XYZ file of C-alpha atoms in Angstrom:
581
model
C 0.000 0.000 0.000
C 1.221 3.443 -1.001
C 1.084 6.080 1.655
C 0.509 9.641 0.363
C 0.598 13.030 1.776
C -2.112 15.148 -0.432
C -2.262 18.068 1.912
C 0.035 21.022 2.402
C 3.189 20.324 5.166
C 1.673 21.680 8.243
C 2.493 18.929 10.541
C 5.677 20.664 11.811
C 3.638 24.347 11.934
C 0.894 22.493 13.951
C 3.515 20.929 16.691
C 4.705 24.792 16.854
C 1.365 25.926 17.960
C 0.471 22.956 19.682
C 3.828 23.204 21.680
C 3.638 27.193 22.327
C -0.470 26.767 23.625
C 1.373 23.828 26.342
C 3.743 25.993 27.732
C 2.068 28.551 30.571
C 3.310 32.233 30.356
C 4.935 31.724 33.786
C 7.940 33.331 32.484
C 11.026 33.118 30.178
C 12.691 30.671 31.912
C 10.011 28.296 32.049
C 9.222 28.130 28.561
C 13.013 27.674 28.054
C 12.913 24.796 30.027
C 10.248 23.123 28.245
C 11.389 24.041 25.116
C 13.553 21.400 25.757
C 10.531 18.551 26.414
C 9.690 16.488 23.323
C 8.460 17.459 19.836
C 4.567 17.035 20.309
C 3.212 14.790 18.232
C -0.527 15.390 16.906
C -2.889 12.687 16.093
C -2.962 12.848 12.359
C 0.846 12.004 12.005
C 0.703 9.169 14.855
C -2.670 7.949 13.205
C -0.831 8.000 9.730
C 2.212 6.096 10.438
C 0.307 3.909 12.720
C -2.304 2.679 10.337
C 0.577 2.054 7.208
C 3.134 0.738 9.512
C 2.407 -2.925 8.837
C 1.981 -2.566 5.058
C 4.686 -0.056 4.487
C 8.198 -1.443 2.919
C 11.470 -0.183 4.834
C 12.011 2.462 2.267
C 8.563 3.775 1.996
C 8.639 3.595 5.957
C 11.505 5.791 6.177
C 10.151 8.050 3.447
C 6.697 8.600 5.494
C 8.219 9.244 8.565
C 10.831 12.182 7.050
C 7.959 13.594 5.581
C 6.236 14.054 8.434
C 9.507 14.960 10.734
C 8.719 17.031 13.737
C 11.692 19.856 12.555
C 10.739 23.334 13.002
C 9.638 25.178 9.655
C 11.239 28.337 10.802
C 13.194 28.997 7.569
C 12.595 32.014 5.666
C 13.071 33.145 2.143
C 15.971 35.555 2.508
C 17.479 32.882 4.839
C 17.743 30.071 2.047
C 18.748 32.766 -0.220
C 21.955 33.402 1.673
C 22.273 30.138 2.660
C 22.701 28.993 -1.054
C 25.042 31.762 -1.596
C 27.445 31.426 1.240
C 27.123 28.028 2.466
C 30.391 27.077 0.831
C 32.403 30.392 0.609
C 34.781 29.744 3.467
C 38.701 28.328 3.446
C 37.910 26.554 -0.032
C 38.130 29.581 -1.553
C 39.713 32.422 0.315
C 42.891 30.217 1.493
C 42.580 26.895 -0.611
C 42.684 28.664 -3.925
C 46.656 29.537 -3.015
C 47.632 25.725 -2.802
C 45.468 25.073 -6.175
C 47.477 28.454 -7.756
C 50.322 27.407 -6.750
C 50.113 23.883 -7.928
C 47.859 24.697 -11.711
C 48.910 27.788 -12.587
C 46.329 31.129 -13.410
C 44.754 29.022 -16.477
C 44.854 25.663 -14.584
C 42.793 27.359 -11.485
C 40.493 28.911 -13.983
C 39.793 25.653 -15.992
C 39.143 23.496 -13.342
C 37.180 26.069 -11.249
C 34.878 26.619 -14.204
C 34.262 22.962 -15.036
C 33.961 21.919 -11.371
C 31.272 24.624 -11.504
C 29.396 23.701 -14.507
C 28.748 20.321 -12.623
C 28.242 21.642 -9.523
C 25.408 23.785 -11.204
C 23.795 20.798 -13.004
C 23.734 18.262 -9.574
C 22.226 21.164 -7.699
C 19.291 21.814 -10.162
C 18.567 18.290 -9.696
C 18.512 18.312 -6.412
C 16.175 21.492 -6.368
C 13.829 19.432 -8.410
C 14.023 16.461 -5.933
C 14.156 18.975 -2.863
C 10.684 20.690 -4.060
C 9.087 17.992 -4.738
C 10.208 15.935 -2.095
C 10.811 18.452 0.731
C 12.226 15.805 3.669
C 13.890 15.961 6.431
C 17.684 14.704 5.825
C 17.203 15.408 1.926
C 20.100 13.789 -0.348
C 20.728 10.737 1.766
C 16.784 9.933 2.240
C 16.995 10.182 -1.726
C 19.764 7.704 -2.249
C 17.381 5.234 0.173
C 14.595 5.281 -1.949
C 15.795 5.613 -5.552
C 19.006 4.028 -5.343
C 18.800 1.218 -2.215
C 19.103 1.763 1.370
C 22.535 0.690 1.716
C 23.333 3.143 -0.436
C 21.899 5.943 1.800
C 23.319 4.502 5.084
C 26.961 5.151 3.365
C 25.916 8.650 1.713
C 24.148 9.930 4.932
C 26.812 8.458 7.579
C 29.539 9.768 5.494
C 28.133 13.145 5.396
C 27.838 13.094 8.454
C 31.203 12.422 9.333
C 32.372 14.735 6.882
C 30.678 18.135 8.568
C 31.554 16.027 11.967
C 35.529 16.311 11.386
C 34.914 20.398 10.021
C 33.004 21.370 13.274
C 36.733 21.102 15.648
C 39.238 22.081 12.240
C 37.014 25.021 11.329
C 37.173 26.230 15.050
C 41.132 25.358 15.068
C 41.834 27.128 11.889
C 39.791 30.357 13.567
C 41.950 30.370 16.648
C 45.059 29.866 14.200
C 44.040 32.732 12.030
C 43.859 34.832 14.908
C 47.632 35.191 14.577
C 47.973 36.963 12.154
C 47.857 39.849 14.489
C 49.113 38.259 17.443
C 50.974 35.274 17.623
C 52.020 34.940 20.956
C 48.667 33.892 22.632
C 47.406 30.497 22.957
C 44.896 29.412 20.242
C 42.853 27.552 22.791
C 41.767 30.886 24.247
C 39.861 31.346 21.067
C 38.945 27.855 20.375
C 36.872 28.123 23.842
C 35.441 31.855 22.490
C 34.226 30.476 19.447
C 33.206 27.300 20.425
C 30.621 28.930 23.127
C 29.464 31.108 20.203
C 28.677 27.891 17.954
C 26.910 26.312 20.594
C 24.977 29.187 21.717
C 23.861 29.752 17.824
C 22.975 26.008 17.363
C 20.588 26.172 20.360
C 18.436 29.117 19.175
C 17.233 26.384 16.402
C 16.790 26.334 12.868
C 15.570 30.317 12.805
C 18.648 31.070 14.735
C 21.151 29.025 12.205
C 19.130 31.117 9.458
C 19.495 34.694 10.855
C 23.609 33.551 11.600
C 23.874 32.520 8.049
C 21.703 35.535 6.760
C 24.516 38.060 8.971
C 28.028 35.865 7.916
C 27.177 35.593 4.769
C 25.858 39.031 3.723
C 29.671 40.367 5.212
C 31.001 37.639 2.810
C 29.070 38.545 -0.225
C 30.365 42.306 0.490
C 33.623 41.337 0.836
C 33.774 40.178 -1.941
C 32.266 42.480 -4.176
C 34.398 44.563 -2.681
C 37.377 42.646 -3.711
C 36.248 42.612 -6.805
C 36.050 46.364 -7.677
C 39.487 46.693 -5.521
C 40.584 44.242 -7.954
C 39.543 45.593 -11.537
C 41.338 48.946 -9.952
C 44.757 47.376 -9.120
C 44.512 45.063 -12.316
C 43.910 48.722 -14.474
C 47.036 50.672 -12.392
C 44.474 52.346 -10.225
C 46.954 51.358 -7.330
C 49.355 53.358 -5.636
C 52.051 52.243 -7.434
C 50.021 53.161 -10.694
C 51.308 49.896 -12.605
C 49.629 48.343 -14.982
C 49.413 44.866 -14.282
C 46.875 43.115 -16.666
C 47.882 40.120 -17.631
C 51.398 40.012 -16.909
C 50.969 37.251 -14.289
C 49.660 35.579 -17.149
C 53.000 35.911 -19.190
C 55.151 35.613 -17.060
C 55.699 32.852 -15.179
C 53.468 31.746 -17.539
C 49.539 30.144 -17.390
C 50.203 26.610 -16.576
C 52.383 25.607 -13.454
C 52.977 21.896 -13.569
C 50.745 20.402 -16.779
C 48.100 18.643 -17.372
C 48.838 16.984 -14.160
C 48.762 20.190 -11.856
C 45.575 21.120 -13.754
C 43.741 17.926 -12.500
C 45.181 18.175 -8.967
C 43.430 21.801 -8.852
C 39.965 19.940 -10.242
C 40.551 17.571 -6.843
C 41.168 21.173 -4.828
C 38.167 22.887 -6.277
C 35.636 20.258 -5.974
C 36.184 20.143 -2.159
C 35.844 24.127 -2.645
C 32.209 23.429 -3.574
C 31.763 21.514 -0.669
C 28.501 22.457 1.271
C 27.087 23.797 -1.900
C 24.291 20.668 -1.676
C 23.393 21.889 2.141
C 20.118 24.089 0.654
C 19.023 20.307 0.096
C 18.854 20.522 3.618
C 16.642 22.756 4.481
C 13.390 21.601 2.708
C 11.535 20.206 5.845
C 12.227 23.514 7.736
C 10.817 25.907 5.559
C 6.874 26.491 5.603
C 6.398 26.753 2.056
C 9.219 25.322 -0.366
C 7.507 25.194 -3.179
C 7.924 29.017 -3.645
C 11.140 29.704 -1.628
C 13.237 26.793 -2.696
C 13.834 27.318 -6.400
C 15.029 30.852 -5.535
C 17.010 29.649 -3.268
C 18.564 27.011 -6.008
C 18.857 29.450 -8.517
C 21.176 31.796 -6.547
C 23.688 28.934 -6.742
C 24.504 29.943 -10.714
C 25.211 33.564 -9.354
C 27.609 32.433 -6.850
C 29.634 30.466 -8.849
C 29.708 33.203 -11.724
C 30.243 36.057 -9.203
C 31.847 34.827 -6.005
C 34.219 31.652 -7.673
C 34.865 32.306 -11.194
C 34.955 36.197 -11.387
C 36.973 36.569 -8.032
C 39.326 33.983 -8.866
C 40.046 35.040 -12.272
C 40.978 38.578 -11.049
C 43.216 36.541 -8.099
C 45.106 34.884 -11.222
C 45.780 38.260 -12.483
C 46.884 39.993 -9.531
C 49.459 36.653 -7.752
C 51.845 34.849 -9.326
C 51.529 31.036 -9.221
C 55.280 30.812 -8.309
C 54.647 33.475 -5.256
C 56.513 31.911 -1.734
C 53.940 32.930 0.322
C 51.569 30.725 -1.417
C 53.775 27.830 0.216
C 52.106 28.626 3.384
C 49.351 25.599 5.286
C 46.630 25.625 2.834
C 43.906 24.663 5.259
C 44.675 27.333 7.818
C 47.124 29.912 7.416
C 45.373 32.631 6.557
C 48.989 34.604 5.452
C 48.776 32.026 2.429
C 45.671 32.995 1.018
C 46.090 34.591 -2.968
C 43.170 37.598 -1.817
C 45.508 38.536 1.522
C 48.769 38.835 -1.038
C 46.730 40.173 -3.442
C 45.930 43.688 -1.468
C 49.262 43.344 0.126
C 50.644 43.543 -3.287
C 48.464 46.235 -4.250
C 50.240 48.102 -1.428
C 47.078 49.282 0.150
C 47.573 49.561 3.646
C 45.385 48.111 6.489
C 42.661 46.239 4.553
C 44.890 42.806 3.947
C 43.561 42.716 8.100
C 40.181 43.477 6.918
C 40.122 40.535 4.685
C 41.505 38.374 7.585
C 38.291 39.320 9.600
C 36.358 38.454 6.561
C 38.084 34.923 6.388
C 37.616 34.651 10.330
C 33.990 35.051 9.815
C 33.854 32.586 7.149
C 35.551 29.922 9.244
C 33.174 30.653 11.849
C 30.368 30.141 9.641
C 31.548 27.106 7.505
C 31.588 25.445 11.626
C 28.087 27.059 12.204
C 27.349 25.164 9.273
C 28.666 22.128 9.930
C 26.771 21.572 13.131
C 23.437 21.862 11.212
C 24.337 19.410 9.036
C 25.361 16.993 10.667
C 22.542 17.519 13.364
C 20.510 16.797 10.235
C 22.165 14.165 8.934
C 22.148 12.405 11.952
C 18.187 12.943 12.415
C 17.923 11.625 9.330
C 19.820 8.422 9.694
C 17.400 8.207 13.015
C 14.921 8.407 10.992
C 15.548 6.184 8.268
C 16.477 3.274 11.215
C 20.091 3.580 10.067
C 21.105 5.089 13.589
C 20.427 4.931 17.510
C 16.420 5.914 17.815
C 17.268 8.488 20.800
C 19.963 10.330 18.176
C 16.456 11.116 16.880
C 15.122 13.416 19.430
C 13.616 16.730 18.451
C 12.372 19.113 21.275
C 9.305 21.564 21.597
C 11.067 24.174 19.615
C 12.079 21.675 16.651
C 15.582 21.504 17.173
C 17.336 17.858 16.700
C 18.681 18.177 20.340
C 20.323 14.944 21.094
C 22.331 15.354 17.197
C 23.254 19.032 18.122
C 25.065 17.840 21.482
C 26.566 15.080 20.019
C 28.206 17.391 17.420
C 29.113 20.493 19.805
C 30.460 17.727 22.163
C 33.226 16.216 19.734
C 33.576 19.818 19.011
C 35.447 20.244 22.013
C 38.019 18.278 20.210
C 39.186 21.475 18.877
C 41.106 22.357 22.079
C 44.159 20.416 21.076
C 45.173 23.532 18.551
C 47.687 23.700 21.488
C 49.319 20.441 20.543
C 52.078 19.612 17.930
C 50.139 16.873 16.911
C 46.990 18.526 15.880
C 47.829 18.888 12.317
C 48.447 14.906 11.739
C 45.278 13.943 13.752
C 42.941 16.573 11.520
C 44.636 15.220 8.609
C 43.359 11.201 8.984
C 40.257 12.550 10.089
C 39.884 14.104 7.453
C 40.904 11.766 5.242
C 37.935 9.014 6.495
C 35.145 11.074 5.155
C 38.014 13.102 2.269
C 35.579 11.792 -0.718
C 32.021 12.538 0.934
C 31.391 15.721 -1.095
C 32.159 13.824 -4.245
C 29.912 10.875 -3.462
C 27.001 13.066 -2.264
C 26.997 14.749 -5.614
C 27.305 11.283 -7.332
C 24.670 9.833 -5.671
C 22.263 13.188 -5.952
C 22.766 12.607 -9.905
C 22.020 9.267 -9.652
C 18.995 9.985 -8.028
C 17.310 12.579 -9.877
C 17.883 10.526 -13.195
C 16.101 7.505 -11.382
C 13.437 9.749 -10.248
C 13.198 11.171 -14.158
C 13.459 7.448 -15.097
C 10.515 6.093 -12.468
C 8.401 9.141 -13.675
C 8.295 7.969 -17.215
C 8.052 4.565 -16.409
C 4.476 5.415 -14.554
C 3.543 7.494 -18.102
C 3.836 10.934 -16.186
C 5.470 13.812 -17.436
C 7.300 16.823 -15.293
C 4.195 19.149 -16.007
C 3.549 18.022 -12.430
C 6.562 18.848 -11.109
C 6.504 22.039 -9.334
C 9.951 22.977 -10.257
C 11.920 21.434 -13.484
C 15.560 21.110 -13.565
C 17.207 23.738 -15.568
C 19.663 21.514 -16.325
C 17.222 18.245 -16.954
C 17.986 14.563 -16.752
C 21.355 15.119 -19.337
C 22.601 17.615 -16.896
C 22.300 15.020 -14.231
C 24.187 12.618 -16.315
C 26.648 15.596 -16.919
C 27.480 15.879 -13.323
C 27.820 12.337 -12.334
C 30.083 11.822 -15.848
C 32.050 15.013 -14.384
C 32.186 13.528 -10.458
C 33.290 10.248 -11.953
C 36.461 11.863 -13.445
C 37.148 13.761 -10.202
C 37.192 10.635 -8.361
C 39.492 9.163 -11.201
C 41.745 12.504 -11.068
C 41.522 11.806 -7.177
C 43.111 8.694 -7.739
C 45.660 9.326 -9.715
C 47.016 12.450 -8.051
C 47.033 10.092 -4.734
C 49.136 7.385 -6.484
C 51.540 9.646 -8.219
C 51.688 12.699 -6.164
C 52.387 15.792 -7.964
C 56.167 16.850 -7.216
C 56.903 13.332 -5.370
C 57.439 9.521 -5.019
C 54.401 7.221 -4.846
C 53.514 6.484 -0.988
C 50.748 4.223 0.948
C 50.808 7.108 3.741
C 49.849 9.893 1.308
C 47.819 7.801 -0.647
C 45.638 6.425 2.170
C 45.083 9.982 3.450
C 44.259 11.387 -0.131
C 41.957 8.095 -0.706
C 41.040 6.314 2.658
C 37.177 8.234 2.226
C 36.549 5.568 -0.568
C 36.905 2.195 1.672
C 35.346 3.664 4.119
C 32.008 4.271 2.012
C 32.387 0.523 0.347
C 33.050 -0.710 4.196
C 29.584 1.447 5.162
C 28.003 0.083 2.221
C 28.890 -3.708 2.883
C 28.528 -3.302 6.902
C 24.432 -2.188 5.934
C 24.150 -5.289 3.378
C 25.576 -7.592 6.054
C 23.450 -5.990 9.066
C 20.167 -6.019 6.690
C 20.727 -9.442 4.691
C 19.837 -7.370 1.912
C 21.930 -8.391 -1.324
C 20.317 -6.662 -4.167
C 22.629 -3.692 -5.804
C 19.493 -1.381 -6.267
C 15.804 -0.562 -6.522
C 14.760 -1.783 -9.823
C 12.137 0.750 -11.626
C 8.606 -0.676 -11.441
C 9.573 -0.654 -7.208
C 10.489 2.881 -6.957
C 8.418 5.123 -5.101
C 7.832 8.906 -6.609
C 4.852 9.786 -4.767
C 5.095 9.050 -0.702
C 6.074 12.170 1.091
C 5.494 14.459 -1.958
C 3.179 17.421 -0.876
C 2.235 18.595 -4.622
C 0.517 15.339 -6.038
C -2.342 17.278 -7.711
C -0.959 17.542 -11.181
C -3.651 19.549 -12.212
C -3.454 22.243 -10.097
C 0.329 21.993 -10.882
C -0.301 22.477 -14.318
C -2.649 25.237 -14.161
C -0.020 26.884 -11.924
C 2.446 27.113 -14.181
C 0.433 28.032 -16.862
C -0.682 30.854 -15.277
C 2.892 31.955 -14.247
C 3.969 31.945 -17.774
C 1.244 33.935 -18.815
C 1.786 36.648 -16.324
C 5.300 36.236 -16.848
C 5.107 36.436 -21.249
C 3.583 39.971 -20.588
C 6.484 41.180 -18.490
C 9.560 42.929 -20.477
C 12.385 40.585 -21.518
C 14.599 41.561 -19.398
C 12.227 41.077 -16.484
C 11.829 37.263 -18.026
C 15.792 36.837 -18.252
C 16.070 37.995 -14.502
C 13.387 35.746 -13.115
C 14.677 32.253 -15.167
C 18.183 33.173 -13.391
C 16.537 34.246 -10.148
């Protein structure tokens, strides 16, 4: 028996109200207190679940109940908006891009940053269409469960997880460590501690509070930037003090490519992991009220950041550093004296602002951990969910927050405080290296999704004019992202086998590699713990239509018919800004 939802999401907006008309005004700290009491639960989700539950499969089990999660729908437009744009602008690109300069060359950053991005756009309008349709708590890796096989979404999901787990403590560590850049002298765990109370107090003010943290960090980042890119266009012109002319003599001389072919697809490895967190909007579909209108936006503000923030940014950081530039030898992942924007102003002899865009990089470390506590909170909810972890990881209080996931994450956060030791650097690095892959195999698997969904919808004889949002990109860009990931994960390998520059090595191949056995080992450990053997869902079993919230295809229909009609009378440049935006 198929289970299907045919009203609007108000499950979570109903547990709100019910939860707020429990709680007496007896004051501020009371309700505090019991925000902290258990998600109510109202009688037409327990009826709903309770009268499937014996006829349900696993999948369409799992697929019920993160449809009807108990997450707070406190998400607002703007929020997602920002949250698309800067959800991934952090130490990928501000400090990362110096390794991948130094290593490609000015045309081998710009080639691989612009194909990364053309795949990265394509698996993210796929996973808008999923997301909309679909809006569930835990998003990506409850889509690998049911149109892949669940196996497949216990390694996606727990990977994931671990992969934001490990960022939480290194994102506060490289904060403390980019602190000295104006003083040196004072412990780092002094700052790990300040930040680390100011994570955990954000996380604890919910999913509104995450939003309006994300809305704040990355509206300074967007600025920054746009500010670095008109600072830029100056310096590149001889608008500088020095009044040179620089253009594209960076370009010239040393030349465009650094190291080959070879240094070009160790920078495609480099800015792939950039992108990382780009997928996160995915996340928010169960906590915003109404996603069918907010969550394209939302997905269509990912094409401006990568033509904006990335592309443009980077192209004008190729003009103004040269790849062969010492201080680009500096620690990639932290030091914030290595990062091609800092030597870029400081080159531009401009006095002062090279600390301005350290504060900018502080805040985006800060935010890239803010981050990484919701996901993973998620993620674990999700996988607590789905049956694929502990049942009390689970737990969502009054005020919709996935308590027992957010401790468990600020917790191992505390790991953070051994910035003080000379051993930090090798224990981040094979902690890393477990989950080094996860971005990759996210996007994989969200491409192999939405062409399964696209496949399962044709199979039925249904068409995407009930679809409330279409992929721009469509099932071939889906195909065009997972043929693009595939090579990544080949360049991956190669580049970990025959390091660039050196000899080959099991050490330095195991920590460029070791996130790929550990998703086969998740993968297996879920076949063995299941007894489930088959390799995936085949297409008359597949499930488009439990959890979806827009099942009225007519209405759908009409819907969009009308919006292109309003929209055909609007002036073409009005139509150009609205298919972008």
């Amino acid at each position: 028996m198929r289970a299907e939802k045919k009203e609007e999401p108000s499950v979570a907006r109903e547990n709100e109200l019910s939860a707020s008309s429990s709680i007496e005004k007896s004051g501020l700290w009371t309700s505090f207190k019991d925000s902290f009491k258990p998600a109510i639960k109202t009688e037409t989700l327990t009826h709903e679940i309770a009268v499937d539950e014996e006829e349900l499969t696993d999948v369409q089990r799992a697929a019920l109940k993160a449809s009807n999660s108990q997450l707070s729908r406190s998400l607002k437009s703007r929020h997602l908006q920002m949250i698309a744009i800067g959800s991934s602008i952090g130490t990928g690109l501000f400090v990362g891009s110096g390794s991948a300069l130094r290593t490609g060359g000015s045309a081998g950053l710009i080639i691989a940053w612009t194909l990364i991005s053309t795949g990265v756009y394509a698996t993210i309008q796929g996973l808008g269409e999923l997301s909309v349709t679909l809006p569930v708590s835990g998003g990506f890796n409850l889509y690998a469960t049911r149109f892949i096989e669940p196996a497949v979404g216990f390694a996606v999901g727990w990977n994931y997880f671990m992969q934001f787990f490990v960022l939480v403590p290194l994102e506060l560590v490289a904060a403390s460590l980019t602190i000295k850049y104006w003083n040196s002298t004072l412990n780092p765990d002094i700052f790990v501690a300040i930040f680390f109370v100011a994570v955990v107090f954000v996380t604890l003010l919910g999913v509104k509070g995450y939003g309006e943290a994300e809305f704040i960090f990355s509206m300074v980042k967007v600025i920054a930037i746009i500010g670095f890119i008109i600072l830029g266009i100056v310096l590149i012109c001889g608008g500088g003090p020095s009044h040179e002319f620089i253009g594209g003599k960076n370009w010239r001389e040393p030349g465009p490519f650094a190291n080959g072919f070879k240094g070009v697809c160790s920078v495609f490895v480099t800015a792939a992991f950039s992108f990382g967190g780009t997928e996160m909007v995915g996340l928010t579909a169960a906590e915003t009220p109404n996603p069918r209108k907010t969550l394209p936006k939302a997905i269509k503000q990912v094409f401006w950041r990568i033509c904006l923030f990335y592309l443009v940014s980077l192209t004008i950081v190729a003009c103004l550093v040269s790849y062969d530039d010492d201080r680009l030898l500096g620690d990639s992942s932290v030091d914030a004296t290595a990062s091609p924007f800092v030597i870029a102003v400081v080159n531009g002899g401009i006095k002062g602002l090279p600390s301005v865009i350290n504060v900018v990089i502080l805040i985006a470390v800060i935010s890239v951990g803010n981050s990484s506590v919701y996901a993973t909170s998620r993620s674990l909810n999700s996988l607590a969910e789905q049956g694929m972890a502990p049942k009390w990881t689970g737990y969502i209080d009054r005020a919709g927050r996935p308590l027992v996931a957010i401790a468990i994450t600020d917790t191992f956060a505390l790991f953070a405080f051994i910035a003080a030791s000379d051993k930090q650097e090798e224990a981040f690095n094979w902690l890393l290296a477990l989950s080094g892959i996860s971005s990759i195999a996210t996007w994989i698997s969200i491409n192999v999704c939405h062409i399964r969904f696209r496949n399962a919808l044709s199979y039925q004889g249904r068409s995407t004019d009930e679809l409330p949002y279409v992929s721009q990109a469509g099932r071939w860009g889906s195909y065009y992202g997972l043929t693009l990931n595939v090579l990544v994960l080949v360049a991956q390998f190669w580049i970990a086998l025959f390091p660039l520059g050196g000899k080959p090595s099991a050490y330095d191949f195991f920590l460029s590699y070791l996130g790929l056995p550990v998703i086969l080992v998740s993968w297996l450990f879920y076949k063995v713990w299941k007894r489930q053997w088959r390799l995936y869902i085949p297409i008359e079993e597949l499930d488009i239509d439990t959890g979806r919230v827009h099942i009225d295809a007519d209405l759908i229909r009409q819907e969009k018919e009308e919006e292109r009609e309003q929209l055909s009378k609007r002036a073409f440049y009005y139509r150009i800004y609205k298919f972008w935006c």
